[in-house]
mmCIF file of C-alpha atoms in Angstrom:
data_model
loop_
_atom_site.group_PDB
_atom_site.id
_atom_site.type_symbol
_atom_site.label_atom_id
_atom_site.label_comp_id
_atom_site.label_asym_id
_atom_site.label_seq_id
_atom_site.Cartn_x
_atom_site.Cartn_y
_atom_site.Cartn_z
ATOM 1 C CA MET A 14 4.970 -3.007 -160.206
ATOM 2 C CA ASN A 15 2.487 -0.781 -161.873
ATOM 3 C CA GLU A 16 0.312 -2.750 -164.186
ATOM 4 C CA ASP A 17 0.840 -0.272 -166.896
ATOM 5 C CA LEU A 18 4.472 -1.173 -166.939
ATOM 6 C CA LEU A 19 3.678 -4.915 -167.735
ATOM 7 C CA THR A 20 2.139 -3.960 -171.037
ATOM 8 C CA VAL A 21 4.894 -1.617 -172.434
ATOM 9 C CA ASP A 22 5.431 -2.631 -176.128
ATOM 10 C CA LEU A 23 8.569 -0.967 -177.656
ATOM 11 C CA TRP A 24 6.903 -1.105 -181.146
ATOM 12 C CA ASP A 25 3.935 0.940 -179.955
ATOM 13 C CA LEU A 26 5.969 3.784 -178.575
ATOM 14 C CA PRO A 27 6.475 7.091 -180.167
ATOM 15 C CA SER A 28 9.904 7.244 -181.776
ATOM 16 C CA LEU A 29 12.399 9.904 -183.362
ATOM 17 C CA ASP A 30 15.055 9.606 -186.108
ATOM 18 C CA LEU A 31 18.556 9.461 -184.990
ATOM 19 C CA ALA A 32 18.974 13.118 -186.239
ATOM 20 C CA ASP A 33 16.248 14.331 -184.058
ATOM 21 C CA VAL A 34 17.238 12.830 -180.700
ATOM 22 C CA SER A 35 17.781 16.187 -179.171
ATOM 23 C CA GLN A 36 13.944 16.093 -178.930
ATOM 24 C CA LEU A 37 13.838 13.424 -176.364
ATOM 25 C CA PRO A 38 12.207 14.473 -173.317
ATOM 26 C CA HIS A 39 13.831 15.565 -170.160
ATOM 27 C CA GLU A 40 11.980 13.151 -167.943
ATOM 28 C CA PRO A 41 12.334 9.736 -166.691
ATOM 29 C CA GLY A 42 11.614 6.639 -168.527
ATOM 30 C CA ILE A 43 12.715 4.067 -170.883
ATOM 31 C CA TYR A 44 14.119 4.192 -174.369
ATOM 32 C CA ALA A 45 15.234 1.686 -177.065
ATOM 33 C CA ALA A 46 17.240 2.165 -180.303
ATOM 34 C CA TYR A 47 16.027 0.073 -183.159
ATOM 35 C CA LEU A 48 16.764 -0.570 -186.856
ATOM 36 C CA ASN A 49 13.942 -1.898 -188.972
ATOM 37 C CA ARG A 50 12.542 -4.597 -186.802
ATOM 38 C CA ARG A 51 15.521 -5.360 -184.788
ATOM 39 C CA ILE A 52 16.053 -3.787 -181.312
ATOM 40 C CA LEU A 53 19.533 -2.651 -180.938
ATOM 41 C CA TYR A 54 19.740 -1.299 -177.413
ATOM 42 C CA ILE A 55 17.336 -0.830 -174.339
ATOM 43 C CA ALA A 56 18.151 1.513 -171.417
ATOM 44 C CA ALA A 57 16.264 3.278 -168.593
ATOM 45 C CA ALA A 58 16.651 7.078 -167.326
ATOM 46 C CA LEU A 59 15.924 7.532 -163.687
ATOM 47 C CA SER A 60 15.511 11.325 -164.244
ATOM 48 C CA ASP A 61 16.127 12.463 -167.927
ATOM 49 C CA ILE A 62 15.796 10.287 -171.058
ATOM 50 C CA ARG A 63 17.545 12.876 -173.172
ATOM 51 C CA ASN A 64 20.593 13.330 -170.880
ATOM 52 C CA SER A 65 20.967 9.724 -170.431
ATOM 53 C CA TRP A 66 21.100 9.206 -174.294
ATOM 54 C CA PHE A 67 23.615 12.061 -174.800
ATOM 55 C CA ARG A 68 25.667 10.996 -171.752
ATOM 56 C CA GLN A 69 26.377 7.669 -173.247
ATOM 57 C CA LYS A 70 27.170 9.105 -176.706
ATOM 58 C CA LEU A 71 24.700 6.507 -178.240
ATOM 59 C CA SER A 72 24.454 8.510 -181.587
ATOM 60 C CA GLN A 73 28.120 7.932 -182.311
ATOM 61 C CA HIS A 74 27.589 4.191 -181.844
ATOM 62 C CA PHE A 75 24.558 3.916 -184.277
ATOM 63 C CA GLN A 76 25.117 6.696 -186.952
ATOM 64 C CA ASP A 77 26.803 4.538 -189.394
ATOM 65 C CA LEU A 78 24.221 1.619 -188.954
ATOM 66 C CA GLY A 79 21.468 3.005 -191.178
ATOM 67 C CA PRO A 80 18.212 4.621 -190.400
ATOM 68 C CA VAL A 81 18.120 4.052 -186.794
ATOM 69 C CA LYS A 82 15.234 5.225 -184.647
ATOM 70 C CA VAL A 83 14.795 5.882 -180.906
ATOM 71 C CA ALA A 84 11.492 4.693 -179.218
ATOM 72 C CA TYR A 85 10.917 6.106 -175.735
ATOM 73 C CA GLN A 86 8.325 6.221 -173.038
ATOM 74 C CA VAL A 87 7.982 8.662 -170.219
ATOM 75 C CA ILE A 88 7.549 6.851 -166.912
ATOM 76 C CA SER A 89 7.025 9.110 -163.959
ATOM 77 C CA GLN A 90 6.027 8.420 -160.400
ATOM 78 C CA VAL A 91 7.861 4.919 -160.262
ATOM 79 C CA SER A 92 10.673 3.877 -157.969
ATOM 80 C CA PRO A 93 14.272 3.253 -159.323
ATOM 81 C CA SER A 94 13.794 -0.349 -158.584
ATOM 82 C CA GLU A 95 10.433 -0.696 -160.677
ATOM 83 C CA LEU A 96 12.239 1.261 -163.657
ATOM 84 C CA GLU A 97 15.168 -1.295 -163.302
ATOM 85 C CA THR A 98 12.874 -4.111 -163.192
ATOM 86 C CA LEU A 99 11.081 -2.975 -166.395
ATOM 87 C CA ARG A 100 14.332 -2.377 -168.196
ATOM 88 C CA LYS A 101 15.414 -5.889 -167.333
ATOM 89 C CA ARG A 102 12.150 -7.390 -168.350
ATOM 90 C CA LEU A 103 12.422 -5.730 -171.809
ATOM 91 C CA ILE A 104 15.734 -6.742 -172.360
ATOM 92 C CA VAL A 105 14.744 -10.352 -171.842
ATOM 93 C CA THR A 106 11.716 -9.906 -174.015
ATOM 94 C CA TYR A 107 13.528 -8.173 -176.960
ATOM 95 C CA ASP A 108 17.017 -9.383 -176.701
ATOM 96 C CA PRO A 109 18.641 -6.205 -178.029
ATOM 97 C CA GLN A 110 21.773 -6.738 -180.147
ATOM 98 C CA TYR A 111 24.155 -4.734 -178.070
ATOM 99 C CA ASN A 112 22.984 -5.355 -174.407
ATOM 100 C CA GLY A 113 20.961 -8.424 -174.705
ATOM 101 C CA LYS A 114 21.600 -12.135 -173.649
ATOM 102 C CA SER A 115 22.795 -12.838 -177.084
ATOM 103 C CA GLN A 116 25.651 -10.342 -176.858
ATOM 104 C CA GLN A 117 26.642 -11.561 -173.499
ATOM 105 C CA VAL A 118 26.907 -15.173 -175.078
ATOM 106 C CA VAL A 119 28.940 -13.776 -178.046
ATOM 107 C CA LYS A 120 31.424 -12.019 -175.528
ATOM 108 C CA GLU A 121 31.577 -15.250 -173.574
ATOM 109 C CA TYR A 122 32.218 -17.227 -176.630
ATOM 110 C CA ARG A 123 35.034 -14.951 -177.817
ATOM 111 C CA ALA A 124 36.620 -15.077 -174.583
ATOM 112 C CA VAL A 125 36.614 -18.906 -174.614
ATOM 113 C CA ILE A 126 38.104 -18.776 -178.226
ATOM 114 C CA GLN A 127 40.864 -16.410 -177.108
ATOM 115 C CA GLN A 128 41.637 -18.803 -174.239
ATOM 116 C CA LEU A 129 41.842 -21.856 -176.551
ATOM 117 C CA LYS A 130 44.088 -20.004 -178.897
ATOM 118 C CA SER A 131 46.417 -19.103 -176.175
ATOM 119 C CA GLU A 132 46.661 -22.821 -174.904
ATOM 120 C CA ASN A 133 46.924 -24.027 -178.306
ATOM 121 C CA ARG A 134 49.989 -21.831 -178.921
ATOM 122 C CA SER A 135 51.495 -23.001 -175.572
ATOM 123 C CA LEU A 136 50.715 -26.525 -176.402
ATOM 124 C CA LYS A 137 52.539 -26.269 -179.809
ATOM 125 C CA ALA A 138 55.664 -24.720 -178.154
ATOM 126 C CA VAL A 139 55.594 -27.752 -175.658
ATOM 127 C CA LEU A 140 55.243 -30.298 -178.340
ATOM 128 C CA LYS A 141 57.902 -28.793 -180.481
ATOM 129 C CA LYS A 142 60.413 -29.011 -177.447
ATOM 130 C CA GLU A 143 59.352 -32.512 -176.928
ATOM 131 C CA ARG A 144 59.719 -33.256 -180.455
ATOM 132 C CA ALA A 145 63.199 -31.984 -180.657
ATOM 133 C CA ALA A 146 64.150 -33.791 -177.386
ATOM 134 C CA HIS A 147 62.863 -37.021 -178.745
ATOM 135 C CA GLN A 148 64.735 -36.454 -182.115
ATOM 136 C CA MET A 149 68.033 -35.992 -180.056
ATOM 137 C CA ALA A 150 67.541 -39.130 -177.946
ATOM 138 C CA LEU A 151 67.084 -41.054 -181.184
ATOM 139 C CA CYS A 152 70.152 -39.565 -182.474
ATOM 140 C CA GLN A 153 72.195 -40.507 -179.288
ATOM 141 C CA LEU A 154 70.860 -44.067 -179.682
ATOM 142 C CA LYS A 155 72.040 -44.252 -183.262
ATOM 143 C CA ILE A 156 75.292 -42.759 -182.321
ATOM 144 C CA HIS A 157 75.627 -45.568 -179.686
ATOM 145 C CA LEU A 158 74.803 -48.197 -182.304
ATOM 146 C CA VAL A 159 77.435 -46.903 -184.580
ATOM 147 C CA SER A 160 79.922 -47.178 -181.866
ATOM 148 C CA GLN A 161 78.858 -50.787 -181.364
ATOM 149 C CA LEU A 162 79.312 -51.539 -185.069
ATOM 150 C CA LEU A 163 82.550 -50.003 -185.319
ATOM 151 C CA THR A 164 83.909 -51.962 -182.393
ATOM 152 C CA GLU A 165 82.717 -55.287 -184.025
ATOM 153 C CA LEU A 166 84.486 -54.145 -187.396
ATOM 154 C CA GLU A 167 87.667 -53.358 -185.362
ATOM 155 C CA THR A 168 87.517 -56.772 -183.740
ATOM 156 C CA SER A 169 86.842 -58.695 -187.038
ATOM 157 C CA LEU A 170 89.831 -56.734 -188.705
ATOM 158 C CA GLU A 171 92.211 -57.625 -185.977
ATOM 159 C CA GLU A 172 91.013 -61.418 -186.462
ATOM 160 C CA ALA A 173 91.433 -61.603 -190.236
ATOM 161 C CA LYS A 174 94.853 -62.515 -191.628
ATOM 162 C CA HIS A 175 94.453 -60.232 -194.656
ATOM 163 C CA LEU A 176 92.359 -57.148 -195.486
ATOM 164 C CA GLU A 177 90.902 -59.060 -198.411
ATOM 165 C CA ASP A 178 89.662 -61.777 -196.081
ATOM 166 C CA TRP A 179 88.051 -59.165 -193.834
ATOM 167 C CA MET A 180 86.333 -57.410 -196.656
ATOM 168 C CA GLY A 181 84.943 -60.630 -197.901
ATOM 169 C CA LYS A 182 83.145 -61.649 -194.854
ATOM 170 C CA ASP A 183 79.358 -61.217 -195.243
ATOM 171 C CA HIS A 184 78.800 -60.021 -191.627
ATOM 172 C CA THR A 185 81.541 -57.281 -192.252
ATOM 173 C CA GLN A 186 79.754 -56.050 -195.424
ATOM 174 C CA ARG A 187 76.651 -55.939 -193.579
ATOM 175 C CA SER A 188 78.151 -53.931 -190.508
ATOM 176 C CA LEU A 189 79.725 -51.529 -193.106
ATOM 177 C CA GLY A 190 76.237 -50.850 -194.759
ATOM 178 C CA ALA A 191 74.767 -50.496 -191.355
ATOM 179 C CA VAL A 192 77.171 -47.945 -190.348
ATOM 180 C CA VAL A 193 76.717 -45.915 -193.489
ATOM 181 C CA ALA A 194 72.993 -46.077 -193.184
ATOM 182 C CA THR A 195 72.914 -45.231 -189.512
ATOM 183 C CA LEU A 196 75.279 -42.179 -190.162
ATOM 184 C CA GLY A 197 72.885 -41.083 -192.686
ATOM 185 C CA ASP A 198 70.064 -41.232 -190.192
ATOM 186 C CA ILE A 199 71.954 -39.174 -187.614
ATOM 187 C CA SER A 200 72.756 -36.472 -190.270
ATOM 188 C CA GLY A 201 69.091 -36.275 -191.048
ATOM 189 C CA VAL A 202 68.137 -36.042 -187.419
ATOM 190 C CA LEU A 203 70.691 -33.481 -186.523
ATOM 191 C CA ALA A 204 69.638 -31.375 -189.790
ATOM 192 C CA VAL A 205 66.003 -31.325 -188.686
ATOM 193 C CA PHE A 206 67.172 -30.407 -185.031
ATOM 194 C CA HIS A 207 69.355 -27.482 -186.195
ATOM 195 C CA LEU A 208 66.587 -26.179 -188.505
ATOM 196 C CA SER A 209 64.078 -26.175 -185.561
ATOM 197 C CA GLU A 210 66.558 -24.205 -183.560
ATOM 198 C CA THR A 211 67.073 -21.400 -186.142
ATOM 199 C CA GLU A 212 63.433 -21.054 -187.129
ATOM 200 C CA PRO A 213 62.075 -17.482 -186.197
ATOM 201 C CA LYS A 214 60.070 -17.479 -182.953
ATOM 202 C CA SER A 215 56.407 -16.481 -183.523
ATOM 203 C CA GLN A 216 55.346 -13.196 -182.022
#
């Protein structure tokens, strides 16, 4: 590469205010938009700096940021590959806000975040279904328990000579209490299950 290209310093180049970019030269070279001491964008033009700027409509991108300036350097008699190599080297050196490495990292980070959010929504949906299925399984287990308790109560009632004797048995009272408590648990599980079924689906 031409030795002069290795010493290009963007801060030493001539520059124009954003309002005056129509004065950019119709010649090949490199240019950079910057705000204060922060490089925003670096590009190379193979044939015409001015046309390259307006073709990308860069003024529209930068006009609301503040007093943006455009530095430029006419570079003739170099191959396209040399100009591209210079552009890449300057991007590595100055890390412009809009097309530097930091911006690429931000894009990749945002893509990862979006993927994680999507996977998180899917996971929540799966967990919700699993939780509902688990609650129904518990409900079925409790219903089976109530059936067993009621069977025991019927058996003890058949064996008792009088209803008073049956009601007076300790194990009978405990069984009745267990039935009532279990029925309450079942009602609670079913209430939660029906509530989850009627919740509005997230968009």
